[in-house]
XYZ file of C-alpha atoms in Angstrom:
685
model
C -54.982 -21.066 30.996
C -51.790 -19.139 30.337
C -48.138 -20.172 30.079
C -44.795 -18.426 30.658
C -42.060 -19.988 28.532
C -38.450 -19.588 27.394
C -38.042 -18.760 23.719
C -34.331 -18.595 22.767
C -33.384 -16.909 26.030
C -36.367 -14.547 26.089
C -39.398 -14.960 28.349
C -42.782 -14.806 26.644
C -46.307 -15.489 27.891
C -49.582 -16.237 26.194
C -52.844 -18.167 26.172
C -52.639 -21.953 25.790
C -54.678 -23.102 22.805
C -53.873 -26.793 22.929
C -51.564 -29.249 24.646
C -49.822 -32.400 23.499
C -47.433 -34.700 25.301
C -44.261 -32.890 24.237
C -45.506 -29.441 23.207
C -48.232 -26.851 23.515
C -49.616 -24.263 21.144
C -49.712 -20.737 22.531
C -51.317 -17.562 21.255
C -49.345 -14.432 22.144
C -50.953 -11.105 22.933
C -50.072 -9.942 19.418
C -52.198 -12.740 17.981
C -49.221 -14.729 16.750
C -49.402 -18.452 17.434
C -46.305 -20.426 18.350
C -45.500 -24.040 19.086
C -43.588 -24.423 22.367
C -41.728 -27.472 23.629
C -43.117 -28.677 26.933
C -39.613 -28.524 28.460
C -39.528 -24.775 27.785
C -42.708 -24.013 29.730
C -41.744 -22.575 33.125
C -45.125 -21.500 34.587
C -48.799 -22.175 33.939
C -51.399 -19.871 35.443
C -55.010 -18.701 35.202
C -54.515 -15.131 36.307
C -53.403 -12.400 36.041
C -53.131 -11.861 32.310
C -49.697 -12.511 30.700
C -49.057 -8.778 30.175
C -49.946 -7.957 33.794
C -47.750 -10.786 35.097
C -44.684 -9.734 33.103
C -45.159 -6.059 34.038
C -45.439 -6.839 37.746
C -42.503 -9.285 37.597
C -40.272 -6.722 35.880
C -40.975 -4.175 38.606
C -40.391 -6.661 41.411
C -37.169 -8.046 39.844
C -35.393 -4.697 39.966
C -35.858 -4.681 43.740
C -34.057 -7.989 44.216
C -30.570 -7.335 45.632
C -28.226 -9.734 43.912
C -25.748 -9.936 46.782
C -28.564 -10.858 49.213
C -30.156 -13.286 46.771
C -26.757 -14.974 46.302
C -26.443 -15.348 50.098
C -29.948 -16.852 50.399
C -29.679 -19.171 47.413
C -29.117 -22.939 47.971
C -25.582 -24.271 47.395
C -26.757 -26.902 44.925
C -28.530 -26.067 41.697
C -32.044 -24.754 42.230
C -35.120 -23.534 40.440
C -36.291 -19.928 40.288
C -39.274 -20.733 42.502
C -36.865 -22.025 45.165
C -35.121 -18.674 45.313
C -38.452 -16.810 45.345
C -39.574 -18.853 48.352
C -36.484 -17.919 50.423
C -36.184 -14.337 49.222
C -39.850 -13.283 49.313
C -42.116 -15.720 51.176
C -43.088 -19.348 51.178
C -45.037 -20.006 49.114
C -44.163 -17.132 46.731
C -46.782 -15.444 44.604
C -46.813 -15.918 40.843
C -45.345 -12.411 40.165
C -42.628 -13.106 42.765
C -41.664 -16.366 41.040
C -41.545 -14.613 37.673
C -39.515 -11.757 39.199
C -36.960 -14.232 40.567
C -36.734 -15.862 37.132
C -36.073 -12.534 35.382
C -33.473 -11.438 37.937
C -31.614 -14.747 37.876
C -31.563 -14.743 34.070
C -30.016 -11.270 33.814
C -27.274 -11.885 36.399
C -25.011 -14.621 34.916
C -22.049 -13.290 36.914
C -23.890 -14.287 40.130
C -25.883 -17.290 38.938
C -24.914 -19.684 36.199
C -27.619 -21.434 34.226
C -28.032 -25.125 34.964
C -31.001 -25.864 32.699
C -34.357 -24.365 31.793
C -35.359 -22.273 34.812
C -32.578 -23.759 36.940
C -29.439 -22.027 38.227
C -26.333 -22.504 40.366
C -24.431 -19.984 42.479
C -21.161 -18.757 40.957
C -18.048 -19.052 43.178
C -17.270 -15.923 45.202
C -13.933 -15.326 43.427
C -15.610 -15.479 40.030
C -18.168 -12.918 41.186
C -15.410 -10.547 42.250
C -13.717 -10.895 38.873
C -17.022 -10.328 37.104
C -17.890 -7.273 39.160
C -14.424 -5.842 38.496
C -14.939 -6.432 34.788
C -18.362 -4.784 34.877
C -16.954 -1.781 36.690
C -14.093 -1.551 34.230
C -16.566 -1.636 31.365
C -18.660 1.073 33.012
C -15.632 3.318 33.497
C -14.529 2.632 29.938
C -17.930 3.589 28.606
C -17.745 6.855 30.533
C -14.327 7.437 28.969
C -15.714 6.758 25.504
C -18.540 9.211 26.104
C -16.073 11.810 27.398
C -13.798 11.420 24.355
C -16.776 11.533 21.991
C -18.009 14.743 23.610
C -14.533 16.277 23.241
C -14.434 15.382 19.544
C -17.854 16.926 19.123
C -16.514 20.155 20.658
C -13.613 20.188 18.182
C -11.010 18.836 20.607
C -8.929 15.704 20.014
C -8.013 13.634 23.092
C -4.370 12.524 23.032
C -5.119 8.760 23.007
C -7.161 9.222 19.829
C -4.432 11.357 18.254
C -1.898 8.611 19.010
C -4.136 5.931 17.487
C -5.255 8.018 14.501
C -3.953 5.802 11.672
C -4.958 2.593 13.371
C -8.481 3.955 13.923
C -8.828 5.043 10.312
C -7.170 2.205 8.433
C -6.680 -0.914 10.586
C -9.015 -0.475 13.540
C -9.749 -2.689 16.474
C -13.479 -2.073 16.516
C -13.678 -2.951 20.202
C -11.073 -0.333 21.149
C -12.454 2.653 23.096
C -10.674 5.129 20.793
C -12.459 3.689 17.763
C -15.823 3.595 19.553
C -15.426 7.236 20.607
C -14.864 8.316 16.995
C -17.900 6.331 15.834
C -20.055 7.718 18.652
C -18.971 11.300 17.983
C -19.466 10.885 14.249
C -23.007 9.629 14.802
C -23.825 12.316 17.331
C -22.533 15.190 15.162
C -23.639 13.700 11.822
C -20.098 14.331 10.563
C -17.972 11.948 8.499
C -15.175 10.469 10.651
C -12.305 11.981 8.664
C -13.939 15.428 8.644
C -14.643 15.093 12.358
C -11.002 14.296 13.132
C -9.754 17.120 10.924
C -11.988 19.642 12.680
C -10.798 18.321 16.035
C -7.171 18.915 15.087
C -6.161 15.232 15.038
C -4.275 15.788 11.774
C -1.251 18.012 12.404
C -0.625 18.647 8.718
C -1.823 17.111 5.449
C 1.695 16.089 4.472
C 2.306 14.331 7.782
C -1.059 12.619 7.428
C -0.050 11.036 4.119
C 3.499 10.269 5.267
C 2.523 8.738 8.604
C -0.256 6.733 6.996
C 2.257 5.285 4.520
C 4.663 4.408 7.321
C 1.857 2.902 9.399
C 0.798 0.626 6.557
C 4.229 -0.291 5.204
C 6.789 0.342 7.956
C 4.883 -0.148 11.227
C 8.125 -0.796 13.138
C 9.862 2.255 11.695
C 12.063 2.713 8.664
C 15.477 2.789 10.305
C 18.032 0.099 9.569
C 19.718 -2.209 12.059
C 23.479 -1.966 12.354
C 24.841 -3.760 9.287
C 28.269 -4.323 7.855
C 28.596 -4.716 4.112
C 30.238 -8.084 3.409
C 33.412 -8.098 1.365
C 33.592 -9.540 -2.142
C 36.105 -12.343 -1.797
C 36.364 -13.298 -5.475
C 39.620 -12.544 -7.258
C 38.054 -10.505 -10.032
C 39.957 -9.548 -13.169
C 40.234 -5.848 -14.067
C 38.253 -4.886 -17.162
C 40.067 -3.024 -19.940
C 37.378 -0.363 -20.277
C 36.691 3.149 -19.027
C 33.032 3.030 -18.055
C 30.657 5.875 -17.274
C 27.272 6.018 -15.559
C 24.375 8.307 -16.492
C 22.021 9.210 -13.647
C 20.179 12.076 -12.024
C 22.173 14.237 -9.609
C 20.131 12.936 -6.667
C 21.021 9.315 -7.409
C 23.216 7.678 -4.776
C 22.538 4.046 -5.730
C 24.473 3.928 -9.018
C 23.591 0.505 -10.374
C 24.672 0.686 -13.984
C 27.401 2.044 -16.249
C 28.258 1.758 -19.950
C 31.389 1.399 -22.017
C 32.197 1.327 -25.732
C 35.218 -0.365 -27.348
C 36.342 -0.933 -30.934
C 34.982 2.144 -32.682
C 36.331 2.277 -36.222
C 37.354 -1.386 -36.185
C 34.207 -2.912 -37.713
C 33.041 -4.655 -34.559
C 32.053 -2.525 -31.589
C 31.625 -4.000 -28.125
C 29.190 -2.264 -25.819
C 29.621 -3.051 -22.128
C 26.680 -2.863 -19.755
C 28.134 -2.968 -16.253
C 25.886 -3.633 -13.255
C 26.896 -3.131 -9.624
C 27.460 -6.537 -8.034
C 26.197 -6.781 -4.451
C 25.234 -10.351 -5.386
C 28.917 -11.313 -5.304
C 29.060 -10.529 -1.574
C 25.526 -10.639 -0.158
C 24.380 -14.203 0.394
C 20.849 -15.517 0.529
C 19.431 -15.417 4.095
C 22.269 -13.204 5.336
C 21.623 -10.128 7.493
C 21.864 -7.762 4.509
C 19.646 -10.027 2.420
C 17.015 -10.124 5.161
C 16.897 -6.321 5.222
C 16.536 -6.140 1.439
C 13.930 -8.906 1.454
C 11.896 -7.042 4.080
C 11.895 -3.744 2.171
C 12.004 -5.113 -1.412
C 12.583 -1.763 -3.125
C 13.706 1.793 -2.646
C 10.780 4.148 -2.028
C 10.973 7.396 -4.004
C 9.206 10.657 -3.273
C 9.921 14.348 -3.899
C 12.784 15.547 -1.727
C 13.318 12.231 0.051
C 13.682 8.497 -0.372
C 13.805 5.349 1.727
C 16.534 3.176 0.277
C 16.207 -0.596 0.088
C 19.599 -0.985 1.755
C 21.477 1.216 4.246
C 23.670 3.877 2.682
C 26.843 2.340 4.141
C 25.998 -0.903 2.320
C 25.032 0.877 -0.895
C 28.272 2.882 -0.978
C 30.288 -0.325 -0.703
C 28.931 -1.597 -4.044
C 27.791 1.521 -5.942
C 29.609 2.327 -9.200
C 31.478 5.323 -7.835
C 33.563 7.483 -10.137
C 37.306 6.951 -9.697
C 37.038 3.376 -8.365
C 37.489 -0.079 -9.833
C 34.069 -1.474 -8.914
C 32.993 -5.119 -8.840
C 30.403 -5.628 -11.549
C 28.430 -8.176 -13.511
C 29.139 -7.082 -17.079
C 27.293 -7.929 -20.272
C 29.411 -7.376 -23.362
C 27.460 -7.196 -26.611
C 29.407 -7.372 -29.874
C 27.817 -5.454 -32.756
C 28.517 -4.868 -36.411
C 29.567 -1.228 -36.464
C 27.712 -0.522 -39.697
C 24.522 -2.555 -39.475
C 24.352 -2.753 -35.656
C 23.568 -6.444 -35.961
C 24.319 -8.285 -32.710
C 27.092 -10.842 -33.303
C 27.227 -12.271 -29.795
C 27.278 -11.554 -26.098
C 29.318 -12.551 -23.059
C 28.793 -12.167 -19.314
C 31.792 -11.537 -17.064
C 32.348 -11.079 -13.334
C 35.033 -8.408 -13.007
C 36.230 -5.109 -11.609
C 35.304 -2.199 -13.845
C 37.091 1.188 -13.794
C 34.405 3.881 -13.480
C 35.773 6.975 -15.176
C 32.743 9.254 -14.918
C 29.436 9.608 -13.088
C 27.523 11.717 -15.614
C 24.380 13.543 -14.486
C 21.751 13.895 -17.177
C 19.982 16.803 -15.508
C 23.221 18.764 -15.974
C 23.952 17.503 -19.496
C 20.624 17.107 -21.316
C 20.957 20.610 -22.771
C 24.414 19.715 -24.127
C 23.970 16.120 -25.246
C 21.265 16.811 -27.809
C 20.314 14.740 -30.845
C 21.986 17.298 -33.140
C 25.217 17.287 -31.083
C 25.293 13.490 -31.242
C 24.349 13.021 -34.895
C 26.260 15.918 -36.485
C 30.015 15.754 -35.783
C 30.432 19.318 -37.041
C 27.835 20.805 -34.702
C 29.171 23.074 -31.959
C 27.213 24.788 -29.199
C 27.041 28.559 -29.518
C 28.619 29.253 -26.134
C 31.805 27.579 -27.311
C 32.002 25.144 -24.418
C 32.257 21.515 -25.406
C 31.909 19.318 -22.344
C 32.167 15.575 -22.890
C 34.110 16.062 -26.114
C 36.224 13.026 -25.147
C 33.055 10.912 -24.885
C 31.252 12.363 -27.900
C 32.105 9.518 -30.253
C 31.062 6.848 -27.728
C 27.842 8.665 -26.842
C 27.038 9.159 -30.528
C 27.385 5.429 -31.152
C 25.239 4.586 -28.100
C 22.566 6.987 -29.331
C 22.591 5.436 -32.814
C 22.344 1.999 -31.224
C 19.500 3.128 -28.941
C 17.481 4.427 -31.890
C 18.114 1.153 -33.723
C 17.110 -1.032 -30.765
C 14.004 1.062 -30.161
C 12.963 0.751 -33.810
C 13.432 -3.029 -33.676
C 11.294 -3.295 -30.559
C 8.587 -1.139 -32.124
C 8.450 -3.534 -35.072
C 7.774 -6.367 -32.628
C 5.233 -4.252 -30.727
C 3.412 -3.453 -33.938
C 3.263 0.266 -33.171
C 5.675 2.954 -32.012
C 6.205 3.992 -28.427
C 4.995 7.546 -27.896
C 6.563 10.120 -25.593
C 4.003 12.894 -25.929
C 4.288 14.146 -22.377
C 7.317 15.054 -20.319
C 8.473 13.494 -17.092
C 7.994 15.935 -14.241
C 10.672 16.570 -11.657
C 10.086 17.872 -8.139
C 12.588 19.857 -6.113
C 11.974 21.018 -2.545
C 13.890 24.229 -1.987
C 16.296 24.146 0.957
C 15.270 20.663 2.019
C 18.625 18.936 1.545
C 18.478 15.292 2.618
C 16.147 15.914 5.570
C 12.676 14.446 5.856
C 10.251 17.043 4.413
C 7.804 18.813 6.673
C 5.264 19.563 3.949
C 5.781 23.327 4.060
C 8.759 23.574 1.686
C 8.658 25.641 -1.482
C 8.316 23.210 -4.370
C 9.696 23.674 -7.883
C 8.257 21.478 -10.637
C 10.378 21.028 -13.757
C 10.093 18.910 -16.871
C 12.286 16.479 -18.671
C 11.170 15.231 -22.052
C 10.794 11.486 -22.262
C 13.168 9.924 -24.737
C 15.875 12.574 -24.331
C 19.122 11.185 -25.849
C 20.931 10.333 -22.605
C 17.757 8.848 -21.176
C 17.183 6.786 -24.318
C 20.757 5.441 -24.307
C 20.432 4.151 -20.765
C 16.877 2.852 -21.220
C 17.694 0.843 -24.336
C 20.917 -0.522 -22.850
C 19.032 -1.727 -19.777
C 16.285 -3.290 -21.886
C 18.989 -5.055 -23.908
C 20.617 -6.376 -20.727
C 17.364 -7.425 -19.059
C 16.080 -9.216 -22.159
C 19.444 -10.855 -22.972
C 19.987 -12.100 -19.431
C 16.359 -13.193 -19.179
C 16.726 -15.460 -22.197
C 20.170 -16.593 -21.021
C 18.783 -17.759 -17.680
C 16.059 -19.713 -19.494
C 18.630 -21.350 -21.790
C 20.524 -22.580 -18.718
C 17.360 -23.885 -17.046
C 17.845 -21.411 -14.202
C 14.667 -19.743 -12.890
C 14.439 -15.973 -12.645
C 11.899 -13.282 -11.925
C 10.317 -11.994 -15.121
C 7.895 -9.328 -16.222
C 5.675 -10.326 -19.112
C 2.689 -9.101 -21.089
C 0.848 -11.469 -23.384
C -0.355 -8.773 -25.798
C -1.181 -5.100 -26.158
C -4.897 -5.835 -26.254
C -7.012 -3.767 -23.841
C -7.099 -5.237 -20.352
C -3.961 -7.360 -20.739
C -1.678 -6.204 -17.950
C 1.991 -6.675 -17.170
C 2.508 -9.584 -14.790
C 5.384 -10.929 -12.766
C 6.338 -14.598 -12.733
C 9.184 -17.075 -12.861
C 8.902 -18.095 -16.527
C 10.572 -16.448 -19.519
C 7.547 -15.183 -21.460
C 7.284 -12.403 -24.073
C 6.723 -8.805 -23.002
C 4.502 -7.331 -25.729
C 4.604 -3.837 -24.257
C 8.383 -3.654 -24.583
C 8.665 -5.889 -27.627
C 11.127 -8.502 -26.331
C 11.052 -12.306 -25.968
C 11.812 -12.222 -22.248
C 12.394 -9.503 -19.684
C 14.024 -10.122 -16.297
C 14.735 -7.058 -14.160
C 18.457 -7.403 -13.432
C 20.002 -3.955 -13.743
C 19.111 -2.303 -10.406
C 20.253 -4.721 -7.656
C 20.873 -1.880 -5.197
C 17.326 -0.575 -5.609
C 15.083 -3.567 -6.348
C 15.187 -6.912 -4.605
C 14.028 -8.776 -7.727
C 17.160 -7.562 -9.499
C 19.371 -8.821 -6.664
C 17.699 -12.229 -6.864
C 18.173 -12.344 -10.630
C 21.794 -11.262 -10.208
C 22.451 -14.274 -7.980
C 21.047 -16.490 -10.711
C 23.090 -14.746 -13.432
C 26.268 -15.098 -11.363
C 25.579 -18.838 -11.080
C 25.307 -19.052 -14.865
C 28.535 -17.070 -15.318
C 30.388 -19.321 -12.882
C 28.971 -22.739 -13.693
C 27.697 -22.612 -17.250
C 25.583 -25.634 -18.176
C 25.501 -26.903 -14.576
C 24.261 -23.545 -13.212
C 20.808 -24.949 -12.387
C 22.447 -27.176 -9.751
C 24.411 -24.316 -8.151
C 21.988 -21.389 -8.394
C 20.562 -20.136 -5.063
C 17.006 -20.630 -6.323
C 16.038 -23.891 -7.996
C 13.098 -24.430 -10.369
C 9.728 -24.272 -8.576
C 11.369 -22.886 -5.434
C 8.500 -21.776 -3.193
C 10.614 -18.895 -1.878
C 10.924 -17.493 -5.385
C 7.137 -17.407 -5.764
C 6.856 -15.737 -2.353
C 9.358 -13.066 -3.416
C 7.378 -12.387 -6.593
C 4.153 -11.996 -4.629
C 5.713 -9.834 -1.920
C 7.545 -7.613 -4.365
C 4.477 -7.092 -6.508
C 2.463 -5.920 -3.501
C 5.227 -3.716 -2.070
C 6.145 -2.168 -5.414
C 2.514 -1.336 -6.081
C 2.147 0.248 -2.614
C 5.352 2.259 -3.009
C 4.370 3.506 -6.460
C 0.924 4.387 -5.164
C 2.437 6.458 -2.377
C 4.869 8.149 -4.764
C 1.966 9.110 -7.012
C -0.086 10.394 -4.069
C 2.705 12.474 -2.572
C 3.632 13.904 -5.984
C -0.003 14.954 -6.291
C 0.269 16.581 -2.851
C 3.264 18.635 -3.975
C 1.528 19.496 -7.251
C -1.435 20.888 -5.329
C 0.988 22.690 -3.019
C 2.670 24.190 -6.107
C -0.722 25.421 -7.339
C -1.334 27.101 -3.979
C 2.146 28.582 -3.655
C 1.949 30.106 -7.137
C -1.659 31.304 -6.772
C -2.776 29.351 -9.825
C -6.543 29.672 -10.171
C -6.889 28.625 -13.821
C -5.046 26.232 -16.078
C -5.176 24.758 -19.560
C -6.091 21.088 -19.785
C -6.955 18.345 -22.254
C -10.190 16.395 -21.838
C -9.529 12.659 -22.112
C -12.542 10.744 -20.750
C -15.479 10.726 -18.357
C -15.329 14.437 -17.527
C -11.652 14.073 -16.607
C -8.944 16.402 -17.841
C -5.164 16.432 -17.754
C -3.335 19.690 -17.090
C -1.122 20.816 -19.956
C 1.869 21.934 -17.898
C 1.500 20.129 -14.568
C 1.284 16.456 -13.501
C -2.355 16.918 -12.537
C -5.505 15.069 -13.530
C -8.819 16.321 -12.187
C -12.571 16.005 -12.710
C -14.089 18.972 -14.526
C -17.654 20.178 -14.803
C -18.830 21.216 -18.239
C -16.827 18.629 -20.188
C -19.608 16.124 -20.704
C -20.348 17.284 -24.254
C -16.746 17.873 -25.289
C -14.833 15.383 -27.470
C -11.800 13.488 -26.276
C -8.708 15.631 -26.824
C -10.498 19.006 -26.520
C -8.298 21.756 -25.063
C -10.036 23.829 -22.416
C -9.378 26.485 -19.832
C -10.366 25.264 -16.366
C -11.143 27.293 -13.276
C -9.925 25.471 -10.174
C -12.049 24.948 -7.101
C -10.996 24.541 -3.484
C -8.067 22.242 -2.787
C -8.336 19.533 -0.129
C -4.793 18.526 0.803
C -5.917 15.590 2.934
C -8.187 14.066 0.301
C -5.715 15.251 -2.403
C -8.748 16.536 -4.209
C -9.440 19.475 -6.483
C -12.224 19.939 -8.985
C -12.441 22.249 -11.943
C -14.992 23.915 -14.156
C -14.589 24.452 -17.888
C -14.776 28.187 -18.599
C -13.506 28.262 -22.199
C -12.886 25.972 -25.153
C -9.486 26.838 -26.612
C -9.407 24.743 -29.804
C -11.598 24.217 -32.813
C -10.574 20.611 -33.340
C -9.547 18.156 -30.616
C -5.938 17.033 -30.374
C -5.104 13.448 -31.137
C -4.932 11.638 -27.822
C -3.056 8.361 -27.572
C -5.465 5.576 -26.736
C -2.983 3.260 -25.093
C -4.414 1.708 -21.979
C -1.147 2.359 -20.147
C -1.621 6.093 -20.632
C -5.160 5.953 -19.302
C -3.987 3.948 -16.316
C -1.308 6.545 -15.666
C -3.878 9.313 -15.849
C -6.093 7.520 -13.377
C -3.054 7.066 -11.140
C -2.595 10.857 -11.143
C -6.219 11.463 -10.237
C -7.409 11.465 -6.644
C -10.353 9.605 -5.290
C -11.982 9.569 -1.871
C -9.730 8.232 0.862
C -10.940 4.796 1.896
C -11.115 4.490 5.667
C -12.184 1.546 7.792
C -14.453 3.448 10.196
C -18.057 2.310 9.712
C -20.524 4.515 11.552
C -23.457 2.497 10.201
C -22.230 -0.789 11.603
C -24.353 -2.163 14.432
C -22.588 -2.451 17.751
C -21.477 -5.951 18.649
C -23.613 -7.506 21.366
C -22.117 -7.665 24.831
C -20.636 -10.948 26.007
C -22.913 -13.288 27.905
C -20.728 -13.602 30.974
C -17.702 -11.347 31.552
C -16.368 -13.792 34.142
C -16.533 -16.928 32.015
């Protein structure tokens, strides 16, 4: 005796070995024995054999016309044998019954299941919807196959071109465009990104990186809504200083300026003046919402996406020739010892006498010019002679503050490598195309003007950070528990030490036009300046404010993404520079794991032949082929140039920076090895 039974939606047949009241034991043709519930047994028979029955039933089932079977089927629920008796003959043969069962089971859009071996006719309107869905799916599959064939021929269909970044990085895996890429990749045995490149989906490497960044960070575009900069309504006193800013020529968001008073009087007061959008922009206002959405200015060679619209920025920037609203920190110092005697925060209007540009003045404002009053430049020109005494004091103070911080750090800060600058020739303010001629320059870290500004900002950020904590007003801080390996800088709302900088607390507060954290901290500082000991009651953000934690989290993620893009696009332009100048070899320093850092370019790359070389070895490297999409280039050591390796700083921060400059494979979300999702049971349900 044999039995045909339902096993998890599949029909199996085999020889009955034994029977009980609620179950039977069946031996399948393969020899496997299974226990089957009695309710799952649909047919019992003596002949033909199970294999012959299923083979005959499969053939017969394909001849059953579903439309006709639906017409013949009873209106109430029915068994498969009932349909076989009206469709074939009465009584139906065993293969005919099995054929009816198979056909009913595979047509859920015509017949809904009503139990084991029992079914019910679907309503006519549901059938029409189901058939339309099946036809749509069939047409869609043909479209997928057509697109996949085109990709295989090296052609990119327009719908796939339009969905390129979504397909690669945030795909809907049920979308036909995605499925076509997967199908073509499998058929051609080509990696998806290579496939799309060969098909011309990527117009240019630069646009690929740029559009990917916009897709991930500015999916609705990077334009600003129409905004009007709110007026500062405070009656602010006019400061009795002549302040000056020090920035790069490309800087339009001038956040900070400096002033010096009291030289020669024993006590010198240094003013650190910060642009004050926080006096006008209110929390949850239209301008605030824009800043909160963007969180920071995005920098890249030849272009930038500002945190706030230019018309808003220009309302508050510290523009030369204007009396600009500012939050000012005045630090009183002993002129001889540079000991800090006190500090005061004021809300005021500050006359901005000069917008100095360090890229124009670094060659003039040298350490010798600042430290030796008798030194004169050979060309006879003496720009900034009226500011020389103030700049000299600021430089002396900067060296003093830096030395104090290094004592706290336990080791000196090193500036062994220059900062690299990128200029795109003839680009102006327009969005780059990726084909511009690029000029890479250098600017030594710790140059006098740079050091003056850096130390003044550290002084302001650390002083205000501690001041907020003293008033019980929360702020946004950066902290680092120690300089031990693996201990990273973190953001939070508590005033904790920053071991990397060497200060007790560090709250970014000096760039409110460029960083949203600084604007938030400025609101809190303004509350302290206005309300003193009761500031905690009046500050926009109270202790444990959930919004403050959300801002920290959002800023951290955005700032990391923006910096990552800046690093990637600077690497793109570095590789473009190598191509434009036909550089085939370069000198590099080996630093770890077969990685080397170029001596005169911001380029880190893997090199063959460095496995036996010590850290710090100087080598000549022959460059391989450049991949502008993957931002990849490899090198081969062709010559050792030193007899003893250079000392290489072992600070983790430097290694992290080197890794940031190195490219890795682009991570895409297309998985050609992923199994296709099973089709839905009933497209009409």
